[in-house]
């Protein structure tokens, strides 16, 4: 990174450090000059001396919570010219109420969070569908994925307590009564504490971690992130193909086998005189029914657990995709801090403040990395355990079908 400096002939080599020309997110300005914005929010970062762990402290008034999204319903406006789907959201908080939200309002929330919390992972929303968007299967798929997304947001100790999230999950909105919703939207959209300016809200517990130790922890994650993202993407593609085979190959194959055994049964039924033939034909009929049952299992139980697991893998791919930008900003900020340290008090009138602000930003990045890493272990353990148990149950159900057919030969 090249820092802009005064180019006046004979200028002192210790001239004040200036922000980069393309300081898109304002991090250089934040480090060098701070901000005059009024700070009426507070975010705390804790430190565990025993483990050397930097972490987000939950907001005492608004700790993380969960949400349920239920009862998607079709709506319309402009005399039926424009149709949409509304989802009922119930936040599991004290005095929580059920509010209805459309997809475009989820888009609004996503935009507000990304713009305000540039250094926190805000996963992407599930994509839009252009055609056939009111089909029941798609609506249910979107409901599941929006619920996953919203719960990820409300699980984060910083995001869950933010005004945009609280406004989204608690403000009632109807066509006849949208005054409060619009007022909250304006408040969020005019918020000055976004991008680097938001860092002024952050305070952290003093630790015995050195700059080098913090840099080492951040760099270690930066080395791990691309590989994990790549391999989760590969797993996602493999699971998609596996699900396609369930629907397009395995299920039809089982159905076809059931139909073929059924025709054998019909053919055997024509022989009414040979001893044991009727018993044989009944056994073949049971085999036919077993394969039809297995086909139904492939349609429902076989794919359901894999689909649910894959939706969560897709969510983690989205989270990991947030980090390259965060880590790139952190690298640029580190260069700015080094420049300030090398130049000493001549780098900026607020030298000690610049060093402190640089430390705050590094703590923010490390707290977010640690939050992700801890969640990753907890979540993937839970997801994999659930997947395996449900797949075991699926194959046990197949075994039950086959055993029932085999029992007719005893």
Tab-separated table of C-alpha atoms in Angstrom:
chain	number	residue	atom	x	y	z
A	1	UNK	CA	0.000	0.000	0.000
A	2	UNK	CA	1.288	3.459	-0.866
A	3	UNK	CA	0.389	6.225	1.541
A	4	UNK	CA	-0.172	9.699	0.115
A	5	UNK	CA	2.372	12.230	1.321
A	6	UNK	CA	2.957	15.906	0.766
A	7	UNK	CA	5.018	16.367	-2.390
A	8	UNK	CA	6.160	19.967	-1.842
A	9	UNK	CA	9.857	20.351	-2.802
A	10	UNK	CA	12.017	20.049	0.248
A	11	UNK	CA	9.187	18.661	2.348
A	12	UNK	CA	10.246	16.986	5.564
A	13	UNK	CA	10.400	13.175	5.283
A	14	UNK	CA	8.568	13.139	8.592
A	15	UNK	CA	5.539	14.933	7.109
A	16	UNK	CA	2.203	13.831	8.570
A	17	UNK	CA	0.791	10.562	7.256
A	18	UNK	CA	-2.237	11.049	5.051
A	19	UNK	CA	-5.084	8.654	4.295
A	20	UNK	CA	-4.822	6.733	1.036
A	21	UNK	CA	-6.540	8.346	-1.921
A	22	UNK	CA	-8.868	5.349	-2.209
A	23	UNK	CA	-9.635	4.879	1.490
A	24	UNK	CA	-13.052	3.478	0.527
A	25	UNK	CA	-14.128	2.354	3.991
A	26	UNK	CA	-12.586	5.252	5.923
A	27	UNK	CA	-10.210	3.116	7.969
A	28	UNK	CA	-7.149	5.375	7.432
A	29	UNK	CA	-9.159	8.453	8.381
A	30	UNK	CA	-10.440	6.671	11.472
A	31	UNK	CA	-6.951	5.675	12.593
A	32	UNK	CA	-5.330	9.030	11.865
A	33	UNK	CA	-8.053	11.472	12.861
A	34	UNK	CA	-10.853	9.685	14.683
A	35	UNK	CA	-14.377	11.001	14.193
A	36	UNK	CA	-16.571	13.812	15.431
A	37	UNK	CA	-19.742	11.761	15.094
A	38	UNK	CA	-21.876	11.513	18.218
A	39	UNK	CA	-21.510	8.061	19.761
A	40	UNK	CA	-24.682	6.761	21.378
A	41	UNK	CA	-23.938	3.060	20.989
A	42	UNK	CA	-21.544	0.772	22.809
A	43	UNK	CA	-19.973	-2.514	21.789
A	44	UNK	CA	-17.626	-4.312	24.185
A	45	UNK	CA	-14.838	-6.775	23.482
A	46	UNK	CA	-13.666	-9.045	26.296
A	47	UNK	CA	-10.405	-10.856	26.927
A	48	UNK	CA	-9.799	-14.160	28.709
A	49	UNK	CA	-6.343	-14.000	30.270
A	50	UNK	CA	-6.179	-17.753	30.846
A	51	UNK	CA	-6.759	-18.712	27.210
A	52	UNK	CA	-5.627	-15.480	25.552
A	53	UNK	CA	-9.017	-15.347	23.841
A	54	UNK	CA	-10.482	-12.089	22.462
A	55	UNK	CA	-14.259	-12.183	22.095
A	56	UNK	CA	-17.433	-10.156	21.630
A	57	UNK	CA	-19.256	-9.473	24.882
A	58	UNK	CA	-23.041	-9.886	24.600
A	59	UNK	CA	-25.138	-6.762	25.043
A	60	UNK	CA	-26.586	-6.962	28.568
A	61	UNK	CA	-29.924	-5.460	27.499
A	62	UNK	CA	-30.256	-7.356	24.217
A	63	UNK	CA	-28.479	-10.718	24.269
A	64	UNK	CA	-28.584	-13.047	21.252
A	65	UNK	CA	-31.978	-14.610	20.518
A	66	UNK	CA	-33.651	-16.851	17.974
A	67	UNK	CA	-36.504	-16.303	15.532
A	68	UNK	CA	-39.156	-18.430	13.929
A	69	UNK	CA	-40.449	-17.712	10.443
A	70	UNK	CA	-43.808	-19.292	9.751
A	71	UNK	CA	-46.996	-19.170	7.695
A	72	UNK	CA	-45.833	-17.657	4.405
A	73	UNK	CA	-48.842	-16.087	2.715
A	74	UNK	CA	-49.467	-14.492	-0.650
A	75	UNK	CA	-50.403	-10.841	-0.724
A	76	UNK	CA	-51.086	-8.233	-3.364
A	77	UNK	CA	-51.374	-4.506	-3.880
A	78	UNK	CA	-52.333	-2.050	-6.604
A	79	UNK	CA	-55.610	-3.864	-7.035
A	80	UNK	CA	-53.917	-7.211	-7.505
A	81	UNK	CA	-51.445	-6.009	-10.148
A	82	UNK	CA	-48.467	-6.730	-7.908
A	83	UNK	CA	-48.148	-9.950	-5.920
A	84	UNK	CA	-45.725	-10.892	-3.179
A	85	UNK	CA	-45.168	-13.337	-0.330
A	86	UNK	CA	-45.171	-12.274	3.318
A	87	UNK	CA	-43.475	-14.252	6.089
A	88	UNK	CA	-44.531	-14.108	9.727
A	89	UNK	CA	-41.559	-13.558	12.047
A	90	UNK	CA	-41.677	-14.263	15.754
A	91	UNK	CA	-38.581	-13.153	17.667
A	92	UNK	CA	-38.054	-15.222	20.825
A	93	UNK	CA	-37.625	-12.196	23.091
A	94	UNK	CA	-39.603	-10.753	25.977
A	95	UNK	CA	-42.715	-8.999	24.710
A	96	UNK	CA	-41.929	-10.322	21.246
A	97	UNK	CA	-44.667	-9.891	18.674
A	98	UNK	CA	-45.381	-11.500	15.337
A	99	UNK	CA	-44.530	-9.211	12.411
A	100	UNK	CA	-44.924	-9.771	8.675
A	101	UNK	CA	-42.063	-9.135	6.283
A	102	UNK	CA	-41.577	-9.371	2.528
A	103	UNK	CA	-38.344	-10.402	0.848
A	104	UNK	CA	-37.566	-6.796	-0.099
A	105	UNK	CA	-37.564	-5.896	3.614
A	106	UNK	CA	-35.035	-8.669	4.241
A	107	UNK	CA	-32.978	-7.046	1.472
A	108	UNK	CA	-33.232	-3.720	3.257
A	109	UNK	CA	-32.005	-5.235	6.524
A	110	UNK	CA	-29.119	-6.959	4.769
A	111	UNK	CA	-28.066	-3.694	3.120
A	112	UNK	CA	-28.184	-1.787	6.424
A	113	UNK	CA	-26.095	-4.390	8.234
A	114	UNK	CA	-23.475	-4.652	5.485
A	115	UNK	CA	-23.088	-0.862	5.303
A	116	UNK	CA	-22.902	-0.344	9.050
A	117	UNK	CA	-20.941	-3.405	10.170
A	118	UNK	CA	-18.305	-3.634	7.448
A	119	UNK	CA	-15.958	-5.606	9.720
A	120	UNK	CA	-18.500	-8.221	10.830
A	121	UNK	CA	-19.596	-11.187	8.711
A	122	UNK	CA	-23.098	-10.582	7.343
A	123	UNK	CA	-23.939	-13.612	5.164
A	124	UNK	CA	-25.709	-13.107	1.828
A	125	UNK	CA	-29.451	-13.570	1.590
A	126	UNK	CA	-30.862	-16.575	-0.278
A	127	UNK	CA	-31.239	-15.541	-3.908
A	128	UNK	CA	-34.334	-14.345	-5.693
A	129	UNK	CA	-36.328	-16.528	-8.032
A	130	UNK	CA	-37.511	-14.908	-11.254
A	131	UNK	CA	-40.077	-17.386	-12.539
A	132	UNK	CA	-42.610	-19.539	-10.698
A	133	UNK	CA	-41.946	-17.771	-7.431
A	134	UNK	CA	-45.251	-18.635	-5.828
A	135	UNK	CA	-44.848	-22.363	-6.142
A	136	UNK	CA	-45.320	-23.962	-2.736
A	137	UNK	CA	-42.024	-25.842	-2.825
A	138	UNK	CA	-40.035	-22.681	-3.538
A	139	UNK	CA	-41.869	-20.663	-0.881
A	140	UNK	CA	-41.115	-23.312	1.738
A	141	UNK	CA	-37.465	-23.462	0.645
A	142	UNK	CA	-37.161	-19.701	0.943
A	143	UNK	CA	-38.865	-19.738	4.363
A	144	UNK	CA	-36.300	-22.252	5.659
A	145	UNK	CA	-33.371	-20.319	4.245
A	146	UNK	CA	-34.594	-16.931	5.480
A	147	UNK	CA	-35.065	-18.434	8.940
A	148	UNK	CA	-31.488	-19.751	8.849
A	149	UNK	CA	-30.209	-16.355	7.731
A	150	UNK	CA	-32.150	-14.357	10.320
A	151	UNK	CA	-31.130	-16.693	13.134
A	152	UNK	CA	-27.495	-16.322	12.106
A	153	UNK	CA	-27.873	-12.545	12.393
A	154	UNK	CA	-29.736	-12.696	15.717
A	155	UNK	CA	-27.168	-15.130	17.115
A	156	UNK	CA	-24.361	-12.590	16.698
A	157	UNK	CA	-23.829	-10.610	19.944
A	158	UNK	CA	-23.293	-7.325	18.069
A	159	UNK	CA	-25.742	-7.600	15.184
A	160	UNK	CA	-28.640	-8.834	17.322
A	161	UNK	CA	-28.594	-5.681	19.468
A	162	UNK	CA	-28.335	-3.240	16.569
A	163	UNK	CA	-31.172	-0.854	15.778
A	164	UNK	CA	-31.820	-2.205	12.237
A	165	UNK	CA	-32.291	-5.758	13.554
A	166	UNK	CA	-34.461	-4.718	16.486
A	167	UNK	CA	-36.570	-2.527	14.213
A	168	UNK	CA	-36.921	-5.375	11.710
A	169	UNK	CA	-38.106	-8.006	14.198
A	170	UNK	CA	-40.386	-5.820	16.361
A	171	UNK	CA	-41.972	-3.021	14.288
A	172	UNK	CA	-45.450	-3.800	13.037
A	173	UNK	CA	-46.027	-2.976	9.381
A	174	UNK	CA	-49.298	-2.914	7.482
A	175	UNK	CA	-50.389	-1.040	4.375
A	176	UNK	CA	-52.597	1.189	6.519
A	177	UNK	CA	-50.058	1.668	9.310
A	178	UNK	CA	-46.465	2.036	8.124
A	179	UNK	CA	-45.520	5.326	9.800
A	180	UNK	CA	-43.357	3.712	12.516
A	181	UNK	CA	-41.674	1.429	9.996
A	182	UNK	CA	-40.734	4.328	7.724
A	183	UNK	CA	-39.478	6.417	10.656
A	184	UNK	CA	-37.226	3.540	11.761
A	185	UNK	CA	-35.979	3.074	8.218
A	186	UNK	CA	-34.998	6.723	7.976
A	187	UNK	CA	-33.214	6.579	11.332
A	188	UNK	CA	-31.167	3.589	10.222
A	189	UNK	CA	-30.383	4.983	6.786
A	190	UNK	CA	-29.186	8.311	8.248
A	191	UNK	CA	-26.970	6.642	10.850
A	192	UNK	CA	-23.495	8.222	10.729
A	193	UNK	CA	-21.899	5.406	12.715
A	194	UNK	CA	-21.228	3.075	9.814
A	195	UNK	CA	-18.145	1.701	8.092
A	196	UNK	CA	-15.024	2.813	10.031
A	197	UNK	CA	-16.974	5.431	12.028
A	198	UNK	CA	-18.764	2.561	13.807
A	199	UNK	CA	-15.439	1.581	15.400
A	200	UNK	CA	-15.819	4.558	17.754
A	201	UNK	CA	-18.552	2.555	19.499
A	202	UNK	CA	-16.102	-0.210	20.415
A	203	UNK	CA	-14.293	-0.542	23.728
A	204	UNK	CA	-12.092	-3.467	24.695
A	205	UNK	CA	-10.661	-4.989	27.845
A	206	UNK	CA	-6.923	-4.454	28.123
A	207	UNK	CA	-4.939	-7.602	27.460
A	208	UNK	CA	-1.348	-8.783	27.615
A	209	UNK	CA	-1.393	-9.674	23.920
A	210	UNK	CA	1.335	-7.988	21.914
A	211	UNK	CA	0.774	-6.552	18.441
A	212	UNK	CA	2.836	-9.430	17.053
A	213	UNK	CA	0.649	-12.036	18.788
A	214	UNK	CA	-2.544	-10.435	17.474
A	215	UNK	CA	-1.059	-10.279	13.969
A	216	UNK	CA	-0.022	-13.938	14.201
A	217	UNK	CA	-3.544	-15.035	15.139
A	218	UNK	CA	-5.109	-13.003	12.320
A	219	UNK	CA	-2.544	-14.233	9.780
A	220	UNK	CA	-3.106	-17.860	10.815
A	221	UNK	CA	-6.804	-17.525	10.060
A	222	UNK	CA	-6.058	-15.731	6.785
A	223	UNK	CA	-4.050	-18.800	5.740
A	224	UNK	CA	-6.849	-21.211	6.702
A	225	UNK	CA	-9.838	-19.362	5.262
A	226	UNK	CA	-9.328	-19.900	1.495
A	227	UNK	CA	-8.841	-23.660	1.829
A	228	UNK	CA	-11.907	-24.141	4.004
A	229	UNK	CA	-14.036	-22.024	1.672
A	230	UNK	CA	-12.839	-23.942	-1.388
A	231	UNK	CA	-13.466	-27.367	0.103
A	232	UNK	CA	-16.880	-26.428	1.485
A	233	UNK	CA	-17.806	-25.225	-2.016
A	234	UNK	CA	-16.676	-28.583	-3.406
A	235	UNK	CA	-18.718	-30.406	-0.764
A	236	UNK	CA	-21.722	-28.230	-1.619
A	237	UNK	CA	-21.469	-29.171	-5.304
A	238	UNK	CA	-21.078	-32.843	-4.421
A	239	UNK	CA	-24.168	-32.742	-2.207
A	240	UNK	CA	-26.176	-30.984	-4.929
A	241	UNK	CA	-25.298	-33.767	-7.394
A	242	UNK	CA	-26.111	-36.393	-4.782
A	243	UNK	CA	-29.539	-34.820	-4.210
A	244	UNK	CA	-30.124	-34.692	-7.959
A	245	UNK	CA	-29.391	-38.417	-8.173
A	246	UNK	CA	-31.844	-39.051	-5.354
A	247	UNK	CA	-34.604	-37.312	-7.313
A	248	UNK	CA	-33.626	-38.219	-10.867
A	249	UNK	CA	-32.045	-41.681	-10.559
A	250	UNK	CA	-32.461	-43.497	-7.238
A	251	UNK	CA	-36.152	-42.760	-6.693
A	252	UNK	CA	-37.193	-43.567	-10.311
A	253	UNK	CA	-35.023	-46.718	-10.248
A	254	UNK	CA	-36.707	-47.964	-7.081
A	255	UNK	CA	-40.129	-47.160	-8.535
A	256	UNK	CA	-39.235	-48.965	-11.741
A	257	UNK	CA	-38.090	-52.051	-9.831
A	258	UNK	CA	-41.344	-51.996	-7.874
A	259	UNK	CA	-43.344	-51.850	-11.112
A	260	UNK	CA	-41.321	-54.681	-12.694
A	261	UNK	CA	-41.821	-56.924	-9.641
A	262	UNK	CA	-45.527	-56.059	-9.757
A	263	UNK	CA	-45.743	-57.335	-13.337
A	264	UNK	CA	-43.977	-60.546	-12.316
A	265	UNK	CA	-46.572	-60.898	-9.549
A	266	UNK	CA	-49.396	-60.518	-12.090
A	267	UNK	CA	-47.794	-63.134	-14.337
A	268	UNK	CA	-47.395	-65.586	-11.454
A	269	UNK	CA	-51.052	-65.106	-10.472
A	270	UNK	CA	-52.148	-66.818	-13.676
A	271	UNK	CA	-50.823	-70.148	-12.373
A	272	UNK	CA	-53.485	-71.397	-9.983
A	273	UNK	CA	-52.610	-75.099	-9.915
A	274	UNK	CA	-48.907	-75.375	-8.987
A	275	UNK	CA	-48.294	-75.981	-5.299
A	276	UNK	CA	-46.669	-73.002	-3.555
A	277	UNK	CA	-47.170	-70.651	-6.488
A	278	UNK	CA	-49.709	-68.471	-4.721
A	279	UNK	CA	-47.369	-68.034	-1.758
A	280	UNK	CA	-44.544	-67.163	-4.154
A	281	UNK	CA	-46.679	-64.590	-5.952
A	282	UNK	CA	-47.629	-62.950	-2.639
A	283	UNK	CA	-43.944	-62.704	-1.727
A	284	UNK	CA	-43.169	-61.073	-5.053
A	285	UNK	CA	-46.033	-58.639	-4.420
A	286	UNK	CA	-44.449	-57.750	-1.087
A	287	UNK	CA	-41.085	-57.164	-2.790
A	288	UNK	CA	-42.833	-54.828	-5.235
A	289	UNK	CA	-44.404	-52.905	-2.343
A	290	UNK	CA	-41.024	-52.738	-0.559
A	291	UNK	CA	-39.300	-51.133	-3.539
A	292	UNK	CA	-42.178	-48.668	-3.904
A	293	UNK	CA	-41.757	-47.826	-0.214
A	294	UNK	CA	-38.006	-47.375	-0.676
A	295	UNK	CA	-38.693	-45.026	-3.603
A	296	UNK	CA	-40.881	-42.899	-1.324
A	297	UNK	CA	-38.125	-42.870	1.292
A	298	UNK	CA	-35.688	-41.537	-1.312
A	299	UNK	CA	-38.180	-38.806	-2.148
A	300	UNK	CA	-38.583	-37.649	1.463
A	301	UNK	CA	-36.333	-38.946	4.215
A	302	UNK	CA	-33.287	-39.693	2.070
A	303	UNK	CA	-32.985	-36.222	0.603
A	304	UNK	CA	-34.406	-34.137	3.460
A	305	UNK	CA	-31.468	-34.563	5.832
A	306	UNK	CA	-28.895	-34.023	3.067
A	307	UNK	CA	-30.763	-30.932	1.833
A	308	UNK	CA	-30.906	-29.437	5.343
A	309	UNK	CA	-27.215	-30.130	5.870
A	310	UNK	CA	-26.309	-28.596	2.517
A	311	UNK	CA	-28.287	-25.423	3.229
A	312	UNK	CA	-26.156	-24.963	6.323
A	313	UNK	CA	-22.966	-25.601	4.373
A	314	UNK	CA	-24.082	-22.927	1.897
A	315	UNK	CA	-24.582	-20.572	4.831
A	316	UNK	CA	-20.990	-21.171	5.976
A	317	UNK	CA	-19.687	-20.567	2.472
A	318	UNK	CA	-21.432	-17.188	2.615
A	319	UNK	CA	-19.844	-16.391	5.983
A	320	UNK	CA	-16.373	-17.339	4.781
A	321	UNK	CA	-16.844	-15.166	1.681
A	322	UNK	CA	-17.089	-12.111	3.975
A	323	UNK	CA	-13.561	-12.490	5.304
A	324	UNK	CA	-11.351	-11.614	2.293
A	325	UNK	CA	-12.597	-7.999	2.357
A	326	UNK	CA	-12.250	-7.750	6.151
A	327	UNK	CA	-8.738	-9.203	6.056
A	328	UNK	CA	-7.702	-6.944	3.170
A	329	UNK	CA	-8.869	-3.859	5.076
A	330	UNK	CA	-7.010	-5.112	8.137
A	331	UNK	CA	-3.783	-5.522	6.148
A	332	UNK	CA	-4.077	-1.982	4.809
A	333	UNK	CA	-4.839	-0.672	8.300
A	334	UNK	CA	-1.760	-2.459	9.661
A	335	UNK	CA	0.413	-0.697	7.080
A	336	UNK	CA	-1.115	2.623	8.089
A	337	UNK	CA	-0.382	1.893	11.754
A	338	UNK	CA	3.208	0.899	10.942
A	339	UNK	CA	3.684	4.164	9.082
A	340	UNK	CA	2.371	6.096	12.092
A	341	UNK	CA	4.674	4.195	14.468
A	342	UNK	CA	7.720	4.725	12.260
A	343	UNK	CA	7.108	8.460	11.961
A	344	UNK	CA	6.272	8.925	15.621
A	345	UNK	CA	4.312	11.965	16.873
A	346	UNK	CA	4.913	13.804	13.569
A	347	UNK	CA	2.660	11.302	11.780
A	348	UNK	CA	-0.518	12.808	13.215
A	349	UNK	CA	-1.419	15.397	15.873
A	350	UNK	CA	-3.242	12.628	17.750
A	351	UNK	CA	-0.411	10.096	17.805
A	352	UNK	CA	-1.448	8.150	20.928
A	353	UNK	CA	-5.087	8.151	19.782
A	354	UNK	CA	-4.068	6.749	16.379
A	355	UNK	CA	-2.156	3.894	18.025
A	356	UNK	CA	-5.152	3.146	20.249
A	357	UNK	CA	-7.614	3.217	17.347
A	358	UNK	CA	-5.411	0.861	15.367
A	359	UNK	CA	-5.439	-1.514	18.313
A	360	UNK	CA	-9.239	-1.284	18.573
A	361	UNK	CA	-9.610	-2.260	14.920
A	362	UNK	CA	-7.309	-5.264	15.293
A	363	UNK	CA	-9.331	-6.388	18.314
A	364	UNK	CA	-12.533	-6.086	16.275
A	365	UNK	CA	-11.125	-8.281	13.502
A	366	UNK	CA	-9.769	-10.837	15.971
A	367	UNK	CA	-13.032	-10.937	17.946
A	368	UNK	CA	-14.940	-11.633	14.713
A	369	UNK	CA	-12.495	-14.345	13.656
A	370	UNK	CA	-12.725	-16.028	17.065
A	371	UNK	CA	-16.512	-15.813	17.044
A	372	UNK	CA	-16.612	-17.482	13.641
A	373	UNK	CA	-14.111	-20.178	14.638
A	374	UNK	CA	-15.989	-21.086	17.798
A	375	UNK	CA	-19.317	-21.210	15.966
A	376	UNK	CA	-17.753	-23.284	13.198
A	377	UNK	CA	-16.733	-26.035	15.608
A	378	UNK	CA	-20.049	-26.031	17.483
A	379	UNK	CA	-22.203	-25.830	14.363
A	380	UNK	CA	-20.392	-28.385	12.215
A	381	UNK	CA	-20.353	-30.865	15.090
A	382	UNK	CA	-24.111	-30.446	15.439
A	383	UNK	CA	-24.805	-30.503	11.693
A	384	UNK	CA	-22.686	-33.594	11.007
A	385	UNK	CA	-24.085	-35.493	13.960
A	386	UNK	CA	-27.625	-34.722	12.822
A	387	UNK	CA	-26.850	-35.698	9.229
A	388	UNK	CA	-25.367	-39.043	10.199
A	389	UNK	CA	-28.173	-39.942	12.610
A	390	UNK	CA	-30.807	-39.093	10.006
A	391	UNK	CA	-28.983	-41.026	7.290
A	392	UNK	CA	-28.666	-44.015	9.614
A	393	UNK	CA	-32.417	-43.816	10.214
A	394	UNK	CA	-33.008	-43.567	6.460
A	395	UNK	CA	-31.024	-46.714	5.691
A	396	UNK	CA	-32.562	-48.525	8.667
A	397	UNK	CA	-35.987	-47.734	7.187
A	398	UNK	CA	-34.826	-49.248	3.885
A	399	UNK	CA	-33.688	-52.324	5.810
A	400	UNK	CA	-37.109	-52.553	7.477
A	401	UNK	CA	-38.775	-52.558	4.046
A	402	UNK	CA	-36.464	-55.286	2.736
A	403	UNK	CA	-36.763	-57.396	5.903
A	404	UNK	CA	-40.557	-57.250	5.632
A	405	UNK	CA	-40.306	-58.663	2.109
A	406	UNK	CA	-37.724	-61.269	3.137
A	407	UNK	CA	-39.950	-62.438	6.018
A	408	UNK	CA	-42.514	-63.768	3.508
A	409	UNK	CA	-40.041	-66.499	2.531
A	410	UNK	CA	-39.651	-67.819	6.087
